mmCIF file with all atom_site columns, C-alpha atoms in Angstrom:
data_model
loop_
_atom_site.group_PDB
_atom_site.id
_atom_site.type_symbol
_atom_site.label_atom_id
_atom_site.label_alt_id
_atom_site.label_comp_id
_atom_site.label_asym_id
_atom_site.label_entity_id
_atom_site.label_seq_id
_atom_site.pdbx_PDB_ins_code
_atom_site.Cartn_x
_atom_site.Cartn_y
_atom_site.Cartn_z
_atom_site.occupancy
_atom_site.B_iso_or_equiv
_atom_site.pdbx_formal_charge
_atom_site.auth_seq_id
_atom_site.auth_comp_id
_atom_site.auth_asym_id
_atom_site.auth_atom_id
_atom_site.pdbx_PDB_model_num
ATOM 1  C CA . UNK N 1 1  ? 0.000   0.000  0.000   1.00 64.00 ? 125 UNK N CA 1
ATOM 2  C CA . UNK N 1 2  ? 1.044   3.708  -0.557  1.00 78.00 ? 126 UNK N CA 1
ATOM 3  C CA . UNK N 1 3  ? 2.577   6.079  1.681   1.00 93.00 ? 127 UNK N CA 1
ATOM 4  C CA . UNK N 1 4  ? 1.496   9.063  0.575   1.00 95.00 ? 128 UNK N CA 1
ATOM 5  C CA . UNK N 1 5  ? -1.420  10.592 -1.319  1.00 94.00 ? 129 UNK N CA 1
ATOM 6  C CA . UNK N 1 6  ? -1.715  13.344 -3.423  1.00 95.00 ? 130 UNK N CA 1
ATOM 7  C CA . UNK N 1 7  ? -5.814  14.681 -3.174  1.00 93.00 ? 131 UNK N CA 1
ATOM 8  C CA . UNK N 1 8  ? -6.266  16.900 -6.367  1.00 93.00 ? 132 UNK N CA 1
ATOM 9  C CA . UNK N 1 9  ? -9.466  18.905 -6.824  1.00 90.00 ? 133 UNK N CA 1
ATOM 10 C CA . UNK N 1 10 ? -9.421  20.549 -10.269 1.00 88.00 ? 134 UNK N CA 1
ATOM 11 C CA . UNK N 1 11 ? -12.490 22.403 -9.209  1.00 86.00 ? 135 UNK N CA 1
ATOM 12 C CA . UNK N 1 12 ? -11.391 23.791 -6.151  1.00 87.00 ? 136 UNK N CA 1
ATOM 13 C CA . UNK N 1 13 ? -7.674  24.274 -7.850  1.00 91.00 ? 137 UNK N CA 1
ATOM 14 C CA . UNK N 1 14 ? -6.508  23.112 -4.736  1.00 92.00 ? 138 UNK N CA 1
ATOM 15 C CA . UNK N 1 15 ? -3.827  19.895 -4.069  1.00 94.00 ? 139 UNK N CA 1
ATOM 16 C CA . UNK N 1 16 ? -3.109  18.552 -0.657  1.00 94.00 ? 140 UNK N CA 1
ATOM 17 C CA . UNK N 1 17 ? -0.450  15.839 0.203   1.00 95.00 ? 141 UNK N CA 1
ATOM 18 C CA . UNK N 1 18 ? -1.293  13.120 2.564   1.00 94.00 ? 142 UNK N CA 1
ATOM 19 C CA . UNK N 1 19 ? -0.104  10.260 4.665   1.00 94.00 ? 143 UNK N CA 1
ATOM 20 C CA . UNK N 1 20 ? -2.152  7.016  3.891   1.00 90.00 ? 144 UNK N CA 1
ATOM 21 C CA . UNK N 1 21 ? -3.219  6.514  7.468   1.00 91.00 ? 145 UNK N CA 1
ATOM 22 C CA . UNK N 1 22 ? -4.511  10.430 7.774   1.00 92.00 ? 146 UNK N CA 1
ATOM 23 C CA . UNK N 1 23 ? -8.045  10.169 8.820   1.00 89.00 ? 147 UNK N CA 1
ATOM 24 C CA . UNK N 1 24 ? -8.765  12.631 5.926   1.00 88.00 ? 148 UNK N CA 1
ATOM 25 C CA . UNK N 1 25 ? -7.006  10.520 3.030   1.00 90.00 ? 149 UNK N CA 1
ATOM 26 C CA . UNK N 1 26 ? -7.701  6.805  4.769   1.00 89.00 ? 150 UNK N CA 1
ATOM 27 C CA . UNK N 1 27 ? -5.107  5.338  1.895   1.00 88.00 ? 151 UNK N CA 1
ATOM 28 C CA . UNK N 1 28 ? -7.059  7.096  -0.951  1.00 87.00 ? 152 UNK N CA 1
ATOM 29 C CA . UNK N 1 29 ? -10.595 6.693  -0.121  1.00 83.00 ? 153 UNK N CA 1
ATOM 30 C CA . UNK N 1 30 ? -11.434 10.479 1.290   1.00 84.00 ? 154 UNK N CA 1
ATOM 31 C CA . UNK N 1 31 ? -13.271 11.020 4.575   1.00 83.00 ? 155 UNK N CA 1
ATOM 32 C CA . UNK N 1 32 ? -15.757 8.627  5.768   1.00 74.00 ? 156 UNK N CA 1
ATOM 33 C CA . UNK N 1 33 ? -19.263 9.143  4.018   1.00 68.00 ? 157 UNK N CA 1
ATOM 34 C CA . UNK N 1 34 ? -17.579 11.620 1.495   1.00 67.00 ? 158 UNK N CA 1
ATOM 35 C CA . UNK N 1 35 ? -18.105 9.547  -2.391  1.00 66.00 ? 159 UNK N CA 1
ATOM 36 C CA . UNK N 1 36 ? -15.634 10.594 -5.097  1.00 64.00 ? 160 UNK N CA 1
ATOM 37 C CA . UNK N 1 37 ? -16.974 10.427 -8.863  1.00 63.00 ? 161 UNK N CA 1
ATOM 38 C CA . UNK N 1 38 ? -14.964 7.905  -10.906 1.00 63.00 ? 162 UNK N CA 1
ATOM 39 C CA . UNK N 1 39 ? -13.318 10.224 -13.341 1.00 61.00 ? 163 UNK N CA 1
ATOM 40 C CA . UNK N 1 40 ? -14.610 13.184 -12.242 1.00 67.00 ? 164 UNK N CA 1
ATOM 41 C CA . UNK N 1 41 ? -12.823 16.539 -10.990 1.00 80.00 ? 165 UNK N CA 1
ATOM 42 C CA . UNK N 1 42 ? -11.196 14.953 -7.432  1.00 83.00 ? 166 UNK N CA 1
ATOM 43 C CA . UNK N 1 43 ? -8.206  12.296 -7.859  1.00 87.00 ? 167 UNK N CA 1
ATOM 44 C CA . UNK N 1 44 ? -6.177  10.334 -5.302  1.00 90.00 ? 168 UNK N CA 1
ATOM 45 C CA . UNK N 1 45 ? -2.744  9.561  -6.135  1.00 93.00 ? 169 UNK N CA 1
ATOM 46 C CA . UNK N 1 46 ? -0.416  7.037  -4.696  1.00 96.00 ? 170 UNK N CA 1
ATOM 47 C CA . UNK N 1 47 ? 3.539   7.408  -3.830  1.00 96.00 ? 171 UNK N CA 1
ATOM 48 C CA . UNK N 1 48 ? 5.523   5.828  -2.427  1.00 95.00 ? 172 UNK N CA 1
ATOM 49 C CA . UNK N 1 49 ? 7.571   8.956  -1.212  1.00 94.00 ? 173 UNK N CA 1
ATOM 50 C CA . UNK N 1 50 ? 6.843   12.118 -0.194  1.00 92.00 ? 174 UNK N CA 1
ATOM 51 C CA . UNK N 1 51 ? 9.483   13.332 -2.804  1.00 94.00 ? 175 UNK N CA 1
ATOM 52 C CA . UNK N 1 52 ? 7.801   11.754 -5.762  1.00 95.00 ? 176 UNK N CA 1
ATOM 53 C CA . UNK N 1 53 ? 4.572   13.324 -4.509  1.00 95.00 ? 177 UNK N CA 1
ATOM 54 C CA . UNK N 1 54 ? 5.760   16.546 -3.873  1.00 94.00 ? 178 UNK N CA 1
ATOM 55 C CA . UNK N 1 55 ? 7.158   16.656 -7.232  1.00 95.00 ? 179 UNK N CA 1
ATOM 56 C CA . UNK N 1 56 ? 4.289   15.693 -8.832  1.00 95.00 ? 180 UNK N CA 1
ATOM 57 C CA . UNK N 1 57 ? 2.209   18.482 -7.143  1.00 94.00 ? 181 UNK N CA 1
ATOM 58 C CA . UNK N 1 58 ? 4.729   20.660 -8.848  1.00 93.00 ? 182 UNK N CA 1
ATOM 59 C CA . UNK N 1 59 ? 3.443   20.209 -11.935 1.00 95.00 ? 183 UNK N CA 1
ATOM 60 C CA . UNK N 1 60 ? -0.144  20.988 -11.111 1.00 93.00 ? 184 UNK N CA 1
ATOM 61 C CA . UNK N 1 61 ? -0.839  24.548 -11.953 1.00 92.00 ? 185 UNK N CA 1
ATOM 62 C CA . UNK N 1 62 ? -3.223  25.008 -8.768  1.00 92.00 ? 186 UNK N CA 1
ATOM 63 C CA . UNK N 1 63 ? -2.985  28.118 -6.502  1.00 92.00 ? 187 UNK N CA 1
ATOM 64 C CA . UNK N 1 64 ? -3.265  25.696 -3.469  1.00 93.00 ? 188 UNK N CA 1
ATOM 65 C CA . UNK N 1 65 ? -0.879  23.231 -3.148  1.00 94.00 ? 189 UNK N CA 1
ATOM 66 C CA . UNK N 1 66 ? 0.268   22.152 0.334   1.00 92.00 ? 190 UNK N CA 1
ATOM 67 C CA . UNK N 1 67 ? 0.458   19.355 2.621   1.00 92.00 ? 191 UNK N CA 1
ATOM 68 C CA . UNK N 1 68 ? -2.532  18.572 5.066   1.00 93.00 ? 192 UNK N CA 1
ATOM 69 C CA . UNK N 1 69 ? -1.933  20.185 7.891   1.00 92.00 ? 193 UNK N CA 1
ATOM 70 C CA . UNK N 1 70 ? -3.682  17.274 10.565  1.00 91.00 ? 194 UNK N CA 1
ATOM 71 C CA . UNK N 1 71 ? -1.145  14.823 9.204   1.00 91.00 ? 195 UNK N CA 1
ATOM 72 C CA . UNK N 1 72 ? 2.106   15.941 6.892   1.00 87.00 ? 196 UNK N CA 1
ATOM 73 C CA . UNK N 1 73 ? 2.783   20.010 9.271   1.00 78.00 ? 197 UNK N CA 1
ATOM 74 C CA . UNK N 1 74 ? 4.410   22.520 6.928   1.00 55.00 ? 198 UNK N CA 1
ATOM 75 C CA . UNK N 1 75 ? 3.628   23.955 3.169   1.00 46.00 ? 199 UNK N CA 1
ATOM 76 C CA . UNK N 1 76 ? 5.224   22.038 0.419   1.00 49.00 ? 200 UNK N CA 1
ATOM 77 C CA . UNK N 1 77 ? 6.867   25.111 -0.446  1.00 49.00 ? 201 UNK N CA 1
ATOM 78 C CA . UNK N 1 78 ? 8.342   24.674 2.557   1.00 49.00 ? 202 UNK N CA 1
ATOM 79 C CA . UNK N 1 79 ? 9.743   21.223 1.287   1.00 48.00 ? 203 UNK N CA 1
ATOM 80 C CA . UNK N 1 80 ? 9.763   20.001 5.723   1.00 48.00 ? 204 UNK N CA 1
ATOM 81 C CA . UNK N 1 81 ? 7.399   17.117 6.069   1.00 48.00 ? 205 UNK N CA 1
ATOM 82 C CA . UNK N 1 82 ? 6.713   15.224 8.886   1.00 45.00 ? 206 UNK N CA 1
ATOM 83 C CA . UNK N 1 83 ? 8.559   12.392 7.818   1.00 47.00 ? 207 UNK N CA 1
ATOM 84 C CA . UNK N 1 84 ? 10.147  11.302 4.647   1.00 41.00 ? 208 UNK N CA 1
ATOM 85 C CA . UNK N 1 85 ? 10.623  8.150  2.250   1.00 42.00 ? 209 UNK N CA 1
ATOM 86 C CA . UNK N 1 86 ? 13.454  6.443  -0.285  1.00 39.00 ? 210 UNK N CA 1
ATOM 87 C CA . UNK N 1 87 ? 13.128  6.568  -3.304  1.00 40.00 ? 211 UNK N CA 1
ATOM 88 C CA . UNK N 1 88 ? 11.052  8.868  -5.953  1.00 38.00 ? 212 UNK N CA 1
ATOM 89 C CA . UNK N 1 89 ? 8.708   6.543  -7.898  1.00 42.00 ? 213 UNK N CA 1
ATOM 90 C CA . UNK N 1 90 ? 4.183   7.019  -8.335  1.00 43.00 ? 214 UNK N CA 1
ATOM 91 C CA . UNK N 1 91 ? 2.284   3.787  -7.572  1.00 43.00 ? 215 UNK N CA 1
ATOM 92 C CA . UNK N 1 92 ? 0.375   4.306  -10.442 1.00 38.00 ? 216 UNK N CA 1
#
């Protein structure tokens, strides 16, 4: 299972980085009683670092990027997460 997910929203242009057991994420399912459309505007992403996640929110052109506060601490900008993986590959 992943370490990390990557929530993007294209229609809140917002992208927050999460660890899988963060009660907001729960390994890519969202909050509890919260359904996401299959191939609509909200994704979950898998990595297994927080490197390959963080540069993969790079590349999104949202104004809100950053990692969730309840789980990963400071901004991605910031580039200090709570805790850190090897390696820099997606699960996809």
């Amino acid at each position: 299972m992943a370490r990390y997910w990557v929530f993007a929203s294209s229609d809140a242009n917002r992208a927050r980085l999460h660890l899988g057991s963060c009660m907001y994420c729960r390994d890519g399912h969202g909050p509890a009683r919260r359904l996401l459309v299959p191939g609509g505007p909200q994704t979950w992403t898998p990595f297994a670092t927080v490197e390959a996640a963080q540069q993969w929110m790079d590349q999104l052109h949202y104004k809100d990027k950053s990692l969730c506060k309840t789980c990963m601490g400071e901004a991605v900008d910031g580039r200090q997460p709570a805790s850190a993986g090897a390696g820099s590959d997606a699960l996809t």
